[in-house]
Structures are given as structure tokens and as C-alpha cells.
Amino acid sequence: MANKVQIRIQGAASYRIDEIYRYTRDHWETQQADRYITGLFKAFDGIATHQTLSRPIPAEFGIDGYFFRYEQHFVYWRRLANNDIGIVTILHVRMHQIDRFLDDFGEGA
């Protein structure tokens, strides 16, 4: 029997999830924050089953990975050496994507 692919939340992504939760809770309400984070984790689970459609990160970035949009955020992920899925970072659509993206992937200058 094959091992089930696991979703691994990497350090930067964990930090961003906490930020998203606090911001949503503080600006709307706890129920909305819970709904948003629950939906985000359902989208993570959909990566392995291809229910969450992802696109490859463009080759010019020199990073092997994928991304998808979930509501107001872009989720960046990659396959880990053991074939698990590593959620690398989550960035709001208005964030300066390139700098944060490269920093979170460990590719920053």
C-alpha cells in the first residue's frame, strides 16, 4: 500500500497563516478567520488530488515549485524529497511578490 502524501507547512508559511488569521479576526471576526483558514487548508489537501489547480513557478525565477490563488492570497509550494508537499509561503495579492517569494524559498540575496 502506498504512503499517503503529507502536507508539510514550512516555517514562512506557518508564520503567514498566523498573520492571515490574526488580520482577518481583528478586521472582521473570529468566525470569518476560522472559515478562511479552514478553506485554505482544504485547498492544501486538494493539491495531491489535483482538485486544487496549480501552475508551475515561471522558469525565470530558477525555483522548482508551483503556485495557486486562494481568494486574496497566492500559495507557493513544492514537492519535497520524500514526495510530500511543502507549503513554502502564502502571500497576499498586494504584497511585493518577488522579494518575499525569493526570501521564503531561501533564494534571496
mmCIF file with all atom_site columns, C-alpha atoms in Angstrom:
data_model
loop_
_atom_site.group_PDB
_atom_site.id
_atom_site.type_symbol
_atom_site.label_atom_id
_atom_site.label_alt_id
_atom_site.label_comp_id
_atom_site.label_asym_id
_atom_site.label_entity_id
_atom_site.label_seq_id
_atom_site.pdbx_PDB_ins_code
_atom_site.Cartn_x
_atom_site.Cartn_y
_atom_site.Cartn_z
_atom_site.occupancy
_atom_site.B_iso_or_equiv
_atom_site.pdbx_formal_charge
_atom_site.auth_seq_id
_atom_site.auth_comp_id
_atom_site.auth_asym_id
_atom_site.auth_atom_id
_atom_site.pdbx_PDB_model_num
ATOM 1   C CA . MET A 1 1   ? 0.000   0.000  0.000   1.00 0.00 ? 1   MET A CA 1
ATOM 2   C CA . ALA A 1 2   ? 1.404   3.407  -0.972  1.00 0.00 ? 2   ALA A CA 1
ATOM 3   C CA . ASN A 1 3   ? 2.059   6.025  1.684   1.00 0.00 ? 3   ASN A CA 1
ATOM 4   C CA . LYS A 1 4   ? -0.304  8.968  1.625   1.00 0.00 ? 4   LYS A CA 1
ATOM 5   C CA . VAL A 1 5   ? 1.300   12.232 0.585   1.00 0.00 ? 5   VAL A CA 1
ATOM 6   C CA . GLN A 1 6   ? 1.535   14.574 3.559   1.00 0.00 ? 6   GLN A CA 1
ATOM 7   C CA . ILE A 1 7   ? 1.157   18.340 3.526   1.00 0.00 ? 7   ILE A CA 1
ATOM 8   C CA . ARG A 1 8   ? 4.092   19.988 5.336   1.00 0.00 ? 8   ARG A CA 1
ATOM 9   C CA . ILE A 1 9   ? 3.735   23.614 6.360   1.00 0.00 ? 9   ILE A CA 1
ATOM 10  C CA . GLN A 1 10  ? 7.181   25.214 6.148   1.00 0.00 ? 10  GLN A CA 1
ATOM 11  C CA . GLY A 1 11  ? 8.335   27.964 8.542   1.00 0.00 ? 11  GLY A CA 1
ATOM 12  C CA . ALA A 1 12  ? 7.489   31.020 6.436   1.00 0.00 ? 12  ALA A CA 1
ATOM 13  C CA . ALA A 1 13  ? 4.078   29.604 5.506   1.00 0.00 ? 13  ALA A CA 1
ATOM 14  C CA . SER A 1 14  ? 3.272   28.891 9.153   1.00 0.00 ? 14  SER A CA 1
ATOM 15  C CA . TYR A 1 15  ? 4.117   32.472 10.037  1.00 0.00 ? 15  TYR A CA 1
ATOM 16  C CA . ARG A 1 16  ? 1.957   33.788 7.182   1.00 0.00 ? 16  ARG A CA 1
ATOM 17  C CA . ILE A 1 17  ? -1.007  31.602 8.208   1.00 0.00 ? 17  ILE A CA 1
ATOM 18  C CA . ASP A 1 18  ? -0.811  33.089 11.701  1.00 0.00 ? 18  ASP A CA 1
ATOM 19  C CA . GLU A 1 19  ? -0.678  36.611 10.210  1.00 0.00 ? 19  GLU A CA 1
ATOM 20  C CA . ILE A 1 20  ? -3.678  35.922 7.966   1.00 0.00 ? 20  ILE A CA 1
ATOM 21  C CA . TYR A 1 21  ? -5.689  34.552 10.871  1.00 0.00 ? 21  TYR A CA 1
ATOM 22  C CA . ARG A 1 22  ? -4.932  37.483 13.182  1.00 0.00 ? 22  ARG A CA 1
ATOM 23  C CA . TYR A 1 23  ? -5.589  40.090 10.488  1.00 0.00 ? 23  TYR A CA 1
ATOM 24  C CA . THR A 1 24  ? -8.896  38.509 9.472   1.00 0.00 ? 24  THR A CA 1
ATOM 25  C CA . ARG A 1 25  ? -10.017 38.064 13.097  1.00 0.00 ? 25  ARG A CA 1
ATOM 26  C CA . ASP A 1 26  ? -9.066  41.639 14.008  1.00 0.00 ? 26  ASP A CA 1
ATOM 27  C CA . HIS A 1 27  ? -10.705 43.235 10.953  1.00 0.00 ? 27  HIS A CA 1
ATOM 28  C CA . TRP A 1 28  ? -13.796 41.052 10.687  1.00 0.00 ? 28  TRP A CA 1
ATOM 29  C CA . GLU A 1 29  ? -14.452 38.373 13.279  1.00 0.00 ? 29  GLU A CA 1
ATOM 30  C CA . THR A 1 30  ? -13.259 35.014 14.578  1.00 0.00 ? 30  THR A CA 1
ATOM 31  C CA . GLN A 1 31  ? -15.848 33.099 12.556  1.00 0.00 ? 31  GLN A CA 1
ATOM 32  C CA . GLN A 1 32  ? -14.585 34.672 9.311   1.00 0.00 ? 32  GLN A CA 1
ATOM 33  C CA . ALA A 1 33  ? -10.957 33.939 10.254  1.00 0.00 ? 33  ALA A CA 1
ATOM 34  C CA . ASP A 1 34  ? -11.832 30.310 11.015  1.00 0.00 ? 34  ASP A CA 1
ATOM 35  C CA . ARG A 1 35  ? -13.670 29.969 7.691   1.00 0.00 ? 35  ARG A CA 1
ATOM 36  C CA . TYR A 1 36  ? -10.780 31.437 5.708   1.00 0.00 ? 36  TYR A CA 1
ATOM 37  C CA . ILE A 1 37  ? -8.101  29.254 7.308   1.00 0.00 ? 37  ILE A CA 1
ATOM 38  C CA . THR A 1 38  ? -10.266 26.120 7.031   1.00 0.00 ? 38  THR A CA 1
ATOM 39  C CA . GLY A 1 39  ? -10.752 26.819 3.324   1.00 0.00 ? 39  GLY A CA 1
ATOM 40  C CA . LEU A 1 40  ? -7.036  27.404 2.907   1.00 0.00 ? 40  LEU A CA 1
ATOM 41  C CA . PHE A 1 41  ? -6.236  24.003 4.432   1.00 0.00 ? 41  PHE A CA 1
ATOM 42  C CA . LYS A 1 42  ? -8.857  22.327 2.220   1.00 0.00 ? 42  LYS A CA 1
ATOM 43  C CA . ALA A 1 43  ? -7.067  23.876 -0.762  1.00 0.00 ? 43  ALA A CA 1
ATOM 44  C CA . PHE A 1 44  ? -3.754  22.440 0.538   1.00 0.00 ? 44  PHE A CA 1
ATOM 45  C CA . ASP A 1 45  ? -5.342  18.982 0.757   1.00 0.00 ? 45  ASP A CA 1
ATOM 46  C CA . GLY A 1 46  ? -6.549  19.351 -2.828  1.00 0.00 ? 46  GLY A CA 1
ATOM 47  C CA . ILE A 1 47  ? -3.010  19.694 -4.199  1.00 0.00 ? 47  ILE A CA 1
ATOM 48  C CA . ALA A 1 48  ? -2.236  15.960 -4.051  1.00 0.00 ? 48  ALA A CA 1
ATOM 49  C CA . THR A 1 49  ? -5.590  15.001 -5.600  1.00 0.00 ? 49  THR A CA 1
ATOM 50  C CA . HIS A 1 50  ? -5.362  17.711 -8.282  1.00 0.00 ? 50  HIS A CA 1
ATOM 51  C CA . GLN A 1 51  ? -8.583  19.302 -7.046  1.00 0.00 ? 51  GLN A CA 1
ATOM 52  C CA . THR A 1 52  ? -6.568  22.442 -6.385  1.00 0.00 ? 52  THR A CA 1
ATOM 53  C CA . LEU A 1 53  ? -5.196  23.501 -9.739  1.00 0.00 ? 53  LEU A CA 1
ATOM 54  C CA . SER A 1 54  ? -1.662  24.834 -9.584  1.00 0.00 ? 54  SER A CA 1
ATOM 55  C CA . ARG A 1 55  ? 0.673   26.375 -12.101 1.00 0.00 ? 55  ARG A CA 1
ATOM 56  C CA . PRO A 1 56  ? 4.449   25.984 -12.233 1.00 0.00 ? 56  PRO A CA 1
ATOM 57  C CA . ILE A 1 57  ? 6.510   28.890 -10.972 1.00 0.00 ? 57  ILE A CA 1
ATOM 58  C CA . PRO A 1 58  ? 7.931   30.564 -14.102 1.00 0.00 ? 58  PRO A CA 1
ATOM 59  C CA . ALA A 1 59  ? 11.369  29.217 -15.075 1.00 0.00 ? 59  ALA A CA 1
ATOM 60  C CA . GLU A 1 60  ? 12.992  32.659 -14.945 1.00 0.00 ? 60  GLU A CA 1
ATOM 61  C CA . PHE A 1 61  ? 12.788  32.520 -11.135 1.00 0.00 ? 61  PHE A CA 1
ATOM 62  C CA . GLY A 1 62  ? 15.030  29.456 -11.119 1.00 0.00 ? 62  GLY A CA 1
ATOM 63  C CA . ILE A 1 63  ? 12.907  27.747 -8.462  1.00 0.00 ? 63  ILE A CA 1
ATOM 64  C CA . ASP A 1 64  ? 11.243  24.374 -8.809  1.00 0.00 ? 64  ASP A CA 1
ATOM 65  C CA . GLY A 1 65  ? 7.738   24.798 -7.432  1.00 0.00 ? 65  GLY A CA 1
ATOM 66  C CA . TYR A 1 66  ? 4.108   25.654 -8.048  1.00 0.00 ? 66  TYR A CA 1
ATOM 67  C CA . PHE A 1 67  ? 1.515   28.189 -7.014  1.00 0.00 ? 67  PHE A CA 1
ATOM 68  C CA . PHE A 1 68  ? -2.224  28.741 -6.910  1.00 0.00 ? 68  PHE A CA 1
ATOM 69  C CA . ARG A 1 69  ? -4.531  31.517 -5.828  1.00 0.00 ? 69  ARG A CA 1
ATOM 70  C CA . TYR A 1 70  ? -6.841  31.089 -2.864  1.00 0.00 ? 70  TYR A CA 1
ATOM 71  C CA . GLU A 1 71  ? -9.190  34.057 -2.549  1.00 0.00 ? 71  GLU A CA 1
ATOM 72  C CA . GLN A 1 72  ? -6.876  37.016 -1.716  1.00 0.00 ? 72  GLN A CA 1
ATOM 73  C CA . HIS A 1 73  ? -3.628  35.035 -1.433  1.00 0.00 ? 73  HIS A CA 1
ATOM 74  C CA . PHE A 1 74  ? -1.130  33.189 -3.578  1.00 0.00 ? 74  PHE A CA 1
ATOM 75  C CA . VAL A 1 75  ? 0.087   29.879 -2.133  1.00 0.00 ? 75  VAL A CA 1
ATOM 76  C CA . TYR A 1 76  ? 3.551   28.698 -3.193  1.00 0.00 ? 76  TYR A CA 1
ATOM 77  C CA . TRP A 1 77  ? 4.509   25.055 -2.751  1.00 0.00 ? 77  TRP A CA 1
ATOM 78  C CA . ARG A 1 78  ? 6.951   22.402 -3.911  1.00 0.00 ? 78  ARG A CA 1
ATOM 79  C CA . ARG A 1 79  ? 7.464   18.657 -3.818  1.00 0.00 ? 79  ARG A CA 1
ATOM 80  C CA . LEU A 1 80  ? 9.822   17.607 -1.064  1.00 0.00 ? 80  LEU A CA 1
ATOM 81  C CA . ALA A 1 81  ? 12.475  14.895 -1.447  1.00 0.00 ? 81  ALA A CA 1
ATOM 82  C CA . ASN A 1 82  ? 10.127  12.274 0.041   1.00 0.00 ? 82  ASN A CA 1
ATOM 83  C CA . ASN A 1 83  ? 7.327   13.337 -2.375  1.00 0.00 ? 83  ASN A CA 1
ATOM 84  C CA . ASP A 1 84  ? 5.365   15.161 0.345   1.00 0.00 ? 84  ASP A CA 1
ATOM 85  C CA . ILE A 1 85  ? 4.027   18.618 -0.452  1.00 0.00 ? 85  ILE A CA 1
ATOM 86  C CA . GLY A 1 86  ? 5.780   21.542 1.215   1.00 0.00 ? 86  GLY A CA 1
ATOM 87  C CA . ILE A 1 87  ? 3.750   24.727 1.551   1.00 0.00 ? 87  ILE A CA 1
ATOM 88  C CA . VAL A 1 88  ? 6.553   27.282 1.297   1.00 0.00 ? 88  VAL A CA 1
ATOM 89  C CA . THR A 1 89  ? 4.809   30.629 1.636   1.00 0.00 ? 89  THR A CA 1
ATOM 90  C CA . ILE A 1 90  ? 1.495   32.414 1.282   1.00 0.00 ? 90  ILE A CA 1
ATOM 91  C CA . LEU A 1 91  ? 1.453   35.984 0.028   1.00 0.00 ? 91  LEU A CA 1
ATOM 92  C CA . HIS A 1 92  ? -1.388  38.485 -0.237  1.00 0.00 ? 92  HIS A CA 1
ATOM 93  C CA . VAL A 1 93  ? -2.100  39.584 -3.787  1.00 0.00 ? 93  VAL A CA 1
ATOM 94  C CA . ARG A 1 94  ? -0.910  43.112 -2.941  1.00 0.00 ? 94  ARG A CA 1
ATOM 95  C CA . MET A 1 95  ? 2.433   42.084 -1.416  1.00 0.00 ? 95  MET A CA 1
ATOM 96  C CA . HIS A 1 96  ? 5.618   42.698 -3.351  1.00 0.00 ? 96  HIS A CA 1
ATOM 97  C CA . GLN A 1 97  ? 5.760   39.140 -4.600  1.00 0.00 ? 97  GLN A CA 1
ATOM 98  C CA . ILE A 1 98  ? 9.309   38.755 -5.914  1.00 0.00 ? 98  ILE A CA 1
ATOM 99  C CA . ASP A 1 99  ? 11.314  39.800 -2.830  1.00 0.00 ? 99  ASP A CA 1
ATOM 100 C CA . ARG A 1 100 ? 9.175   37.916 -0.308  1.00 0.00 ? 100 ARG A CA 1
ATOM 101 C CA . PHE A 1 101 ? 8.896   34.918 -2.591  1.00 0.00 ? 101 PHE A CA 1
ATOM 102 C CA . LEU A 1 102 ? 12.672  34.597 -3.024  1.00 0.00 ? 102 LEU A CA 1
ATOM 103 C CA . ASP A 1 103 ? 13.299  35.139 0.703   1.00 0.00 ? 103 ASP A CA 1
ATOM 104 C CA . ASP A 1 104 ? 10.779  32.464 1.712   1.00 0.00 ? 104 ASP A CA 1
ATOM 105 C CA . PHE A 1 105 ? 12.185  29.967 -0.787  1.00 0.00 ? 105 PHE A CA 1
ATOM 106 C CA . GLY A 1 106 ? 15.656  30.622 0.622   1.00 0.00 ? 106 GLY A CA 1
ATOM 107 C CA . GLU A 1 107 ? 16.841  32.122 -2.645  1.00 0.00 ? 107 GLU A CA 1
ATOM 108 C CA . GLY A 1 108 ? 17.090  35.775 -1.596  1.00 0.00 ? 108 GLY A CA 1
ATOM 109 C CA . ALA A 1 109 ? 20.265  37.773 -1.961  1.00 0.00 ? 109 ALA A CA 1
#
